[in-house]
Coordinates of C-alpha atoms in Angstrom, one line a residue:
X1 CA -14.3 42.6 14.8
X2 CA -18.0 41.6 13.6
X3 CA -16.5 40.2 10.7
X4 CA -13.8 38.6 12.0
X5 CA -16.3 36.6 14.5
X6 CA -18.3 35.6 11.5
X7 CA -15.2 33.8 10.0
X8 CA -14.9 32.2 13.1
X9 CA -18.0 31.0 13.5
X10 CA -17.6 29.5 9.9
X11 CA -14.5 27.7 10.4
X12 CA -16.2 26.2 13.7
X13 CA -18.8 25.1 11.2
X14 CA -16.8 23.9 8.7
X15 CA -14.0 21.8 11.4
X16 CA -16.6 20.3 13.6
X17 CA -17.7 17.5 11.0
X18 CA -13.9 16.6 10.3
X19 CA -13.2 16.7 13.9
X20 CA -16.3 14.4 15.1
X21 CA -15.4 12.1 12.1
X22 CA -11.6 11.9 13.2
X23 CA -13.0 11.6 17.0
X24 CA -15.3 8.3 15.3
X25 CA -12.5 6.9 13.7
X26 CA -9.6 7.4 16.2
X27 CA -8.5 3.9 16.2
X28 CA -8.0 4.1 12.3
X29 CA -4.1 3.6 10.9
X30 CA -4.1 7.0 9.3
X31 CA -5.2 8.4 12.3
X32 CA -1.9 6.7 13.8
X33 CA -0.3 10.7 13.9
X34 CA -3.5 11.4 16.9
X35 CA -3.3 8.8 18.8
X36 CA -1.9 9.5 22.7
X37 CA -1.6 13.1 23.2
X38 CA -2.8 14.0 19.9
X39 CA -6.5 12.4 21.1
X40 CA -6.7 14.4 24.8
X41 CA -5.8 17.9 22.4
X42 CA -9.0 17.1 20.2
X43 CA -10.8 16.4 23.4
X44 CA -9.8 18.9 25.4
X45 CA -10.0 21.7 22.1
X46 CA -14.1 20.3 21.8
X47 CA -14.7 20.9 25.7
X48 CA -13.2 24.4 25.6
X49 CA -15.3 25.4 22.0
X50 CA -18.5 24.3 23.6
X51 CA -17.4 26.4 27.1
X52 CA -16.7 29.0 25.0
X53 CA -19.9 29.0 22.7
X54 CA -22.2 28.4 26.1
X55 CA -20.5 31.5 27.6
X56 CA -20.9 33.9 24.6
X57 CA -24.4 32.8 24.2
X58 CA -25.2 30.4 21.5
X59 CA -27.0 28.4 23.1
X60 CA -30.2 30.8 23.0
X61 CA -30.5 30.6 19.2
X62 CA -31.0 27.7 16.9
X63 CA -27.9 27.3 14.9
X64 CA -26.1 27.9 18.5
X65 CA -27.8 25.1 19.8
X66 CA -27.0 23.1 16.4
X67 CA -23.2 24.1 17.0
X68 CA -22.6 23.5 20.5
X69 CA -24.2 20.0 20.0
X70 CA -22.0 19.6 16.8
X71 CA -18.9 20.3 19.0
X72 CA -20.1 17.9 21.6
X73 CA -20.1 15.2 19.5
X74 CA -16.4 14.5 19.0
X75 CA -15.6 13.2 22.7
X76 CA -18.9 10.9 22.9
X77 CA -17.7 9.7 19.8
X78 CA -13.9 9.0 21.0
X79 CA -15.7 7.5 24.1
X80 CA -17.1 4.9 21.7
X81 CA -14.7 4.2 19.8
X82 CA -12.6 3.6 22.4
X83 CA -15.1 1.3 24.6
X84 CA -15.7 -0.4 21.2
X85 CA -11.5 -1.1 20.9
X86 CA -11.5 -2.4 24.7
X87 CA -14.4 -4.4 23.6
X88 CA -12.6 -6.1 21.1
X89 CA -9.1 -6.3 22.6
X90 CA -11.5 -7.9 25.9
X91 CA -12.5 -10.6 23.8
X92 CA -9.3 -11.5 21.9
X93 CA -7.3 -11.2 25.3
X94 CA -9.7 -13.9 27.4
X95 CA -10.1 -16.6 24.7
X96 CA -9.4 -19.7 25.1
X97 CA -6.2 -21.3 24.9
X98 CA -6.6 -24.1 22.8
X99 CA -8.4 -21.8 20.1
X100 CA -5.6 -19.1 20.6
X101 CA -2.9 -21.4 20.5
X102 CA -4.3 -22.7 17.0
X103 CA -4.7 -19.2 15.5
X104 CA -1.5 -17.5 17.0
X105 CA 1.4 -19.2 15.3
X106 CA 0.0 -17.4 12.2
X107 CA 0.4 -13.7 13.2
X108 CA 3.3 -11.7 13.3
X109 CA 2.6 -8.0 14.7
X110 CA 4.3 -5.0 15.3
X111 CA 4.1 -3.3 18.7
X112 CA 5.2 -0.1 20.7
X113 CA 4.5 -1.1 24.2
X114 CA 6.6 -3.9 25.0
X115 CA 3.9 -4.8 28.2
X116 CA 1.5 -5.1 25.6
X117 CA 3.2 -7.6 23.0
X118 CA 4.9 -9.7 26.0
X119 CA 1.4 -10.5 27.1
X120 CA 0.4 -11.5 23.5
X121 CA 3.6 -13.4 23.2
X122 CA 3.3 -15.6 26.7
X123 CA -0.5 -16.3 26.0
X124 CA 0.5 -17.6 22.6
X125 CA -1.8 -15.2 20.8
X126 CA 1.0 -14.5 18.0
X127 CA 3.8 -16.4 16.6
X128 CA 6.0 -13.3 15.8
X129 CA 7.2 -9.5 16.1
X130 CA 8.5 -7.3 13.9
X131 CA 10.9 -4.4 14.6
X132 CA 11.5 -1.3 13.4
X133 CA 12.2 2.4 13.4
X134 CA 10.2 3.1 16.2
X135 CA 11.4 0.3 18.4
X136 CA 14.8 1.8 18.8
X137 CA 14.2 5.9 18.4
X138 CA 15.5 7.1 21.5
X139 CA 16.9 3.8 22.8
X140 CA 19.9 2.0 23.0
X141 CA 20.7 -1.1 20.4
X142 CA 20.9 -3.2 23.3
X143 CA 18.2 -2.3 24.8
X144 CA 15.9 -3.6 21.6
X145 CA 18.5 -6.4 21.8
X146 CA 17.7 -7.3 25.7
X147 CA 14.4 -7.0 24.9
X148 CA 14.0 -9.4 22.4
X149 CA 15.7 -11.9 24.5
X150 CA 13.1 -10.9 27.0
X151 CA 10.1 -11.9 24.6
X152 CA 11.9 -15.7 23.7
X153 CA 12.5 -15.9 27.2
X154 CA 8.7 -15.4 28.4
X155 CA 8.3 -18.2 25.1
X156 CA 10.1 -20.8 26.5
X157 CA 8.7 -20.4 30.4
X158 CA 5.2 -20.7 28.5
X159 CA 6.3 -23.9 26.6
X160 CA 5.6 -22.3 23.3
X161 CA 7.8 -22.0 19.9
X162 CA 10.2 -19.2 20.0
X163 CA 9.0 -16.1 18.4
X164 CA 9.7 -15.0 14.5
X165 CA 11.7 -12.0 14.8
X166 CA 11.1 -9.9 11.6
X167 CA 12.4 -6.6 10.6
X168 CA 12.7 -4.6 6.7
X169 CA 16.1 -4.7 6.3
X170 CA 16.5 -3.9 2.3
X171 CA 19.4 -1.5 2.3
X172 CA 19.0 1.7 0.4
X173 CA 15.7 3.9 1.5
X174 CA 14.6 0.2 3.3
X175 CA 16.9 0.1 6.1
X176 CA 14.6 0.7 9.7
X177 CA 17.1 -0.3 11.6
X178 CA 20.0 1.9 9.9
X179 CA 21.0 3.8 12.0
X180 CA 22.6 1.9 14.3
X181 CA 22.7 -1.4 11.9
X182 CA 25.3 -0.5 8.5
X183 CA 23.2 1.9 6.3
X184 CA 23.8 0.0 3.0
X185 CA 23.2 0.8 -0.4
X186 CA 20.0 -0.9 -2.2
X187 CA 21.0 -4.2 -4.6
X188 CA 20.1 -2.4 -7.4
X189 CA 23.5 -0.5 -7.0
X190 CA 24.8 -3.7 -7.8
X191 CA 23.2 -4.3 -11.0
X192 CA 25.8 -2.6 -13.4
X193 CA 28.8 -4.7 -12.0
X194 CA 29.8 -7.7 -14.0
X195 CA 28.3 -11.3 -13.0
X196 CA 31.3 -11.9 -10.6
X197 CA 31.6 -9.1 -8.6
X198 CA 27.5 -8.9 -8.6
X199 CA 27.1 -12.3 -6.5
X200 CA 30.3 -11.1 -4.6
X201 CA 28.7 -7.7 -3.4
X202 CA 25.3 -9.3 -3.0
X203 CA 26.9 -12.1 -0.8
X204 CA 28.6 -10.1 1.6
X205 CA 25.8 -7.4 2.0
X206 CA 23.5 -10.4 2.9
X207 CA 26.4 -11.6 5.3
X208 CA 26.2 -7.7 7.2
X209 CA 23.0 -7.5 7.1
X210 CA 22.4 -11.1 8.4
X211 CA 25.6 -10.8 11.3
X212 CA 24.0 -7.6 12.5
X213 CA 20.3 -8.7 12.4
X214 CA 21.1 -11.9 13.9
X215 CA 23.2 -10.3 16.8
X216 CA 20.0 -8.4 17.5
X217 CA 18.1 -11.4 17.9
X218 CA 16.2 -10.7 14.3
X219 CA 16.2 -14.0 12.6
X220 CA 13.7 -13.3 9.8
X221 CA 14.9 -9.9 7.1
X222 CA 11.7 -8.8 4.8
X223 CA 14.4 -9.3 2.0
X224 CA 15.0 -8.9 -0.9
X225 CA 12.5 -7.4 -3.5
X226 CA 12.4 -9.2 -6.5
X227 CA 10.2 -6.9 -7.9
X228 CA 11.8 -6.0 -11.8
X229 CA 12.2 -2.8 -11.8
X230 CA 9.4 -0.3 -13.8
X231 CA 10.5 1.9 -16.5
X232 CA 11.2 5.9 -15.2
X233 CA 8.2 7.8 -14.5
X234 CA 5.8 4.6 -14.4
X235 CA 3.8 5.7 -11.5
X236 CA 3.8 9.2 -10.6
X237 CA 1.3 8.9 -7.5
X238 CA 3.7 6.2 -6.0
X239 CA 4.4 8.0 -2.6
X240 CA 5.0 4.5 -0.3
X241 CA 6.3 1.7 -2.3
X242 CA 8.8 3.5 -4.2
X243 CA 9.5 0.4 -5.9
X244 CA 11.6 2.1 -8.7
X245 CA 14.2 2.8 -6.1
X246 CA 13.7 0.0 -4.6
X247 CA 13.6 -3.1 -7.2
X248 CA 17.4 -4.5 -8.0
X249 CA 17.0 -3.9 -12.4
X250 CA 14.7 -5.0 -15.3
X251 CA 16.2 -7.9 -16.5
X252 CA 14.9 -11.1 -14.4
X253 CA 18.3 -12.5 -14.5
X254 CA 20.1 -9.8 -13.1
X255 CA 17.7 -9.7 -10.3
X256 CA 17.6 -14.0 -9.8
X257 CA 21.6 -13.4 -9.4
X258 CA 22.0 -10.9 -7.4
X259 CA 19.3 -12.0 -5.1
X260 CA 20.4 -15.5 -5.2
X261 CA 23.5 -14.5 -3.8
X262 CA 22.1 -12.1 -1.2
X263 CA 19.8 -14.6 0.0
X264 CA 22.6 -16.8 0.4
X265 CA 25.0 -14.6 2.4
X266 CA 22.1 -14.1 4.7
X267 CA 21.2 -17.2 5.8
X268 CA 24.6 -18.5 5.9
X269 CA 24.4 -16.4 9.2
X270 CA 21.3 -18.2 10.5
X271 CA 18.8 -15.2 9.2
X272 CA 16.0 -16.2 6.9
X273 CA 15.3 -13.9 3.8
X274 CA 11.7 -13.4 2.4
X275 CA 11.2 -13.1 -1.0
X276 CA 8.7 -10.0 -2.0
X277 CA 6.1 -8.9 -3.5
X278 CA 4.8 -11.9 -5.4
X279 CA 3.1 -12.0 -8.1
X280 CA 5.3 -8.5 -8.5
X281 CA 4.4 -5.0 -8.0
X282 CA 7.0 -3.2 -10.8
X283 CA 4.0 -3.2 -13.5
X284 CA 1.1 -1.7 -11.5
X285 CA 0.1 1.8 -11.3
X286 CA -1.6 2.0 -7.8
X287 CA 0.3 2.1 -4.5
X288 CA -1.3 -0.8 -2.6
X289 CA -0.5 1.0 0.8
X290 CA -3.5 3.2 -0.1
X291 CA -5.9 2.1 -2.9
X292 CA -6.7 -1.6 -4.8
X293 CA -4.5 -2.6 -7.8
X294 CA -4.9 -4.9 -10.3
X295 CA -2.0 -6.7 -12.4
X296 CA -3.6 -7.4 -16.2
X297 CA -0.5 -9.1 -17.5
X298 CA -0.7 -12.9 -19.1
X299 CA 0.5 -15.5 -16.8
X300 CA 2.8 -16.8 -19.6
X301 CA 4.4 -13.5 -19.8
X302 CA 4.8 -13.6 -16.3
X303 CA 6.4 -16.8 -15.9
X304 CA 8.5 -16.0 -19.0
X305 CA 9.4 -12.7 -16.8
X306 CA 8.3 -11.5 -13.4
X307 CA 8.3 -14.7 -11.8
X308 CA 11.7 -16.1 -13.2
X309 CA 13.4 -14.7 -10.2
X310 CA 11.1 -15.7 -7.3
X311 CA 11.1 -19.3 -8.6
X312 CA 14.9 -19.2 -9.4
X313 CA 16.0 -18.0 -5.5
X314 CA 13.1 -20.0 -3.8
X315 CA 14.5 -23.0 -5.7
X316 CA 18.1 -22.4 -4.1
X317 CA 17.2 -21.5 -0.6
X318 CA 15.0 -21.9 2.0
X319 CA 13.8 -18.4 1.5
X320 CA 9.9 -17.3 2.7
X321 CA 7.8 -16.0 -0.1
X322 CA 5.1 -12.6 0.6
X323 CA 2.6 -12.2 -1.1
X324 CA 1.3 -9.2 -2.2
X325 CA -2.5 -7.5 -2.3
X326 CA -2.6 -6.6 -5.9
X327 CA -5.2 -8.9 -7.9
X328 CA -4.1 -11.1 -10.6
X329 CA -6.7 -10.4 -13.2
X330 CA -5.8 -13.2 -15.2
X331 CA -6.2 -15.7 -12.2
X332 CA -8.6 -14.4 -9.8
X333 CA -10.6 -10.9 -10.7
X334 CA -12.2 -11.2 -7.3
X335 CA -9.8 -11.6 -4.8
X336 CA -6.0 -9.5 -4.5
X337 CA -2.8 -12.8 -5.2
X338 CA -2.4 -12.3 -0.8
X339 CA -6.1 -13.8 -0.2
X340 CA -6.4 -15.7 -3.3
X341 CA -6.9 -19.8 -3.0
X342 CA -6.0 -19.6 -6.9
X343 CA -3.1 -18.0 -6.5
X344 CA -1.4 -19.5 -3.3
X345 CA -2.9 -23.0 -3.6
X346 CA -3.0 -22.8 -6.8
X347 CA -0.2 -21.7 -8.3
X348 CA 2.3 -21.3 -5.7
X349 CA 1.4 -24.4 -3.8
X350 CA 0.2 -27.1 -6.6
X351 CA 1.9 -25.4 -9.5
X352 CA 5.3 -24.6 -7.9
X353 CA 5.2 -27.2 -5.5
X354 CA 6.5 -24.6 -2.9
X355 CA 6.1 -25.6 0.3
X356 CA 7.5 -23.1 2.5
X357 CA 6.8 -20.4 4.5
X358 CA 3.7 -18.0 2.7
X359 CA 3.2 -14.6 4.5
X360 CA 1.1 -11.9 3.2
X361 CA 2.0 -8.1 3.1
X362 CA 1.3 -6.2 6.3
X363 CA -2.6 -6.4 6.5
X364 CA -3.0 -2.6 7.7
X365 CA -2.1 -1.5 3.9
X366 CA -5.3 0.4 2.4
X367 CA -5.9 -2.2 -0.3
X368 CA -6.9 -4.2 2.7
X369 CA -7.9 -2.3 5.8
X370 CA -10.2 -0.6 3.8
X371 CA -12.2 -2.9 2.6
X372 CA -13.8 -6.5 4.3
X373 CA -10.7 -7.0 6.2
X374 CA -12.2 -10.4 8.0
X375 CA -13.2 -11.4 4.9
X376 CA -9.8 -11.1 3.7
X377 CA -8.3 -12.9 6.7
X378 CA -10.9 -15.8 6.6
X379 CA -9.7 -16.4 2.7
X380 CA -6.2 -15.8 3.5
X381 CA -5.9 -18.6 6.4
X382 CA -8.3 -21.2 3.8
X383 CA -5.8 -20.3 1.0
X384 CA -2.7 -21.4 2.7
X385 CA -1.2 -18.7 3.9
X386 CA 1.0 -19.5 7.0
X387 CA 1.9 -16.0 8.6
X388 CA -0.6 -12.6 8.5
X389 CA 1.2 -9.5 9.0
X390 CA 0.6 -6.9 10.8
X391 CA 3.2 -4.5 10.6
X392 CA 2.3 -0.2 10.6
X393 CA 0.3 -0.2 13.7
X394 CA 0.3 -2.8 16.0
X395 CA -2.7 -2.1 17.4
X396 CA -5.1 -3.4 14.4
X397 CA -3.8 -6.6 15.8
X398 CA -6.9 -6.8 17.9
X399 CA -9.4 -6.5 15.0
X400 CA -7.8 -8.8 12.8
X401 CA -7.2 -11.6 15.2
X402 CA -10.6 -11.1 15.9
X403 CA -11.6 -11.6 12.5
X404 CA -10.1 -14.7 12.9
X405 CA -11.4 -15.9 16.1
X406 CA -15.1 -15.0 14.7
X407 CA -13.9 -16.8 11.7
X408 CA -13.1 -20.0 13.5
X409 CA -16.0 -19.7 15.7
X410 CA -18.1 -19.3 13.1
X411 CA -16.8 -22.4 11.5
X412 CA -15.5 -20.7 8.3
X413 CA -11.8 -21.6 8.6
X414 CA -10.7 -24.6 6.6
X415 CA -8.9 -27.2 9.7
X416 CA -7.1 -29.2 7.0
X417 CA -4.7 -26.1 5.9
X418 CA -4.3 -24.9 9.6
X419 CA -2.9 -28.2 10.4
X420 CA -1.0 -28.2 7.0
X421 CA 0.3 -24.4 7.5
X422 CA 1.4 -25.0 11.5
X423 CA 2.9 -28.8 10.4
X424 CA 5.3 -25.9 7.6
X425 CA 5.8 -23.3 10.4
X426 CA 6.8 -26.7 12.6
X427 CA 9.6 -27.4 9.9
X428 CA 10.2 -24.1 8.1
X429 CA 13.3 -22.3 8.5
X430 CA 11.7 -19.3 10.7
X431 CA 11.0 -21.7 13.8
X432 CA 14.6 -23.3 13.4
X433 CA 16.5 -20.0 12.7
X434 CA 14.5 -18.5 16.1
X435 CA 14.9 -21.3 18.2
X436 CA 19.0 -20.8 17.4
X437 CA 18.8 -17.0 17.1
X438 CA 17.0 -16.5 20.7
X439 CA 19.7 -19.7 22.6
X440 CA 22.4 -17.2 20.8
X441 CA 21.1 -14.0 22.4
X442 CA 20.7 -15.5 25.5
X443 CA 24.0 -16.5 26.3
X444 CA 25.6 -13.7 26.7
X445 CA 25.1 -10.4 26.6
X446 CA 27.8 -9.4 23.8
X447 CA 28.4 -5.5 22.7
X448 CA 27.2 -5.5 19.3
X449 CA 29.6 -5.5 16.3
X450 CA 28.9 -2.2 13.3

């Protein structure tokens, strides 16, 4: 028994420094799993140790006293992180309206409280949602239909734009809304067909996908990944991206074709596609959801490849183009292609003469998050980057808009390219394709159509 106290004791040593750092960083997007109910257990499981320690005595020795005091750390710490969250969600939610108004249009954020984002959404504090998995577990299709309708609704009695309705809607293992939207097959199934049958398929996928979306009230799909696919086994540590499964083939052509005629199939529906991950993903080792990564490849070699089909589809469509957070080394060795001036002014911008809709990759990914995120979002906005994304948890939303109210308080955000970006949201496909997406959905309330 002696000995089996002892371990105890031990693994109460050992747990209360991961515990009180969890408890510090409860607001963190790993920590996403804790959140809710998962926070009151860690509270309540530090109250009962100390309760426990105090009655057995510990508290009459020195390492006792060092142990309860360890194990009363972890709700004082949750206690300031969350007073420190309400702080900043306090200070994003009673700003002004002509600053929020200005910044707003240029976030689109993903939410699990529908209170929450209908507040953000009639106060003008975003200029989008996006949908997913967790929108619709446990709920009806049109129920996540009604709701939408609900948000463009509250947009139009506040006199603002409708709302950019985004969701991931690849096909393959990038399908969050399928189940109950067609579960189809990834592009790159496509790839061994003959040229005919490839822009056939590839049409009429982007016709399901854009019919079903659009009768949701989604008017923007996160598709399709132009990526060229990497060579078997290229990164073994690739747990997230998965962008061997996930990129259509190897040959730029291949990919231009099928995803020209995707794209096209799509927004012959009214749904706008979005072109990803520029400058291209398929030749970097390092999943960006987690850690930095830097793209060494030539910019010649790049245009002669990699870029071919982003510039052949943006060319035919009115497609949006992400941007991805690896760094292009050959470029800009300081700053990852989605905060880069080089890259999206510069190349994209003055080099491609693209005007259209930029949007980065969801800010919350690790190359990001966990590093100067403001910085990031500062650089982003001055770059020319129309739409930030906020996509795993919703609730970063508050820090990151912050970043950019500090920003513009601060006078570190570039007017001329607000007023250039919101003059391309104005006239971009997104606002257009959700003014007629959210009249559509709130005609009628039709049954929705597998």
């Amino acid at each position: 028994m002696q000995f089996l106290r002892r371990i105890g004791l031990i693994l109460l040593w050992l747990a209360a420094p991961l515990v009180a750092f969890a408890a510090a960083n409860k607001n963190d997007p790993y920590l996403v799993p804790l959140r809710g109910g998962g926070n009151i257990a860690l509270v309540t499981a530090s109250i009962a140790i100390v309760v426990i320690l105090l009655w057995r005595g510990h508290w009459h020795s020195l390492p006792g006293k060092l142990l309860v005091m360890l194990w009363c750390l972890p709700p004082m710490l949750m206690a300031v992180a969350h007073l420190s969250f309400d702080l900043r969600k306090h200070d994003v939610l009673s700003a002004g309206a002509t600053e929020v108004r200005q910044l707003g249009l240029h976030f689109v954020v993903g939410y699990s409280s529908y209170a929450e984002v209908a507040r953000l959404a009639e106060q003008g504090l975003i200029g989008g949602v996006y949908v997913t998995r967790h929108n619709i577990r446990g709920r009806s299709i049109d129920a996540l239909r009604a709701e939408i309708a609900a948000l463009q609704d509250k947009r139009r009695a506040a006199g603002l734009p409708p709302l950019i309705v985004a969701a991931d809607q690849e096909g393959g293992i990038v399908g969050h809304l399928a189940p109950p939207l067609t579960k189809l097959p990834a592009l790159a199934t496509l790839a061994g067909l003959a040229p005919d049958e490839q822009q056939a398929k590839a049409e009429e996928f982007g016709r399901i996908h854009g019919r079903e979306l659009g009768s949701l009230g989604v008017n923007l799909n996160l598709a399709p990944v132009l990526d060229l696919k990497p060579p078997q086994r290229h990164n073994r540590l690739d747990f997230h991206t998965l962008i061997g499964q996930r990129a259509i083939a190897t040959d730029p052509a291949v990919v231009g074709t099928i995803a020209t005629a995707y794209v096209r199939g799509l927004e012959e529906t009214g749904v706008g596609a979005t072109l990803k991950h520029f400058p291209g993903i398929g030749r970097v080792r390092t999943d960006t959801h987690h850690f930095s990564a830097d793209l060494n490849t030539p910019v010649r070699e790049l245009e002669a490849t990699d870029w071919l089909p982003f510039r052949e589809v943006l060319s035919q469509s009115h497609s949006a183009l992400m941007v991805g957070h690896i760094t292009l080394s050959a470029v800009d060795p300081d700053h990852p292609a989605s905060h880069s001036k080089r890259v999206i002014d510069g190349i994209i911008r003055e080099k491609w003469k693209y005007q259209g809709i930029v949007m980065t990759d969801d800010l919350v990914m690790g190359a990001i998050y966990q590093h100067d995120v403001c910085k990031a979002v500062v650089e982003a906005i001055n770059a020319g980057v129309d739409l930030l994304l906020v996509a795993y948890d919703g609730a970063q939303f508050y820090r990151i808009f912050g970043c950019a109210l500090d920003g513009s308080r601060q006078g570190k955000l570039d007017t001329a390219m607000l007023r250039a970006s919101a003059a391309r949201l104005e006239r971009g496909f997104p606002i257009a394709q959700a003014r007629a997406a959210s009249h559509v959905v709130g005609l009628a309330d039709q049954p929705f159509a597998n």
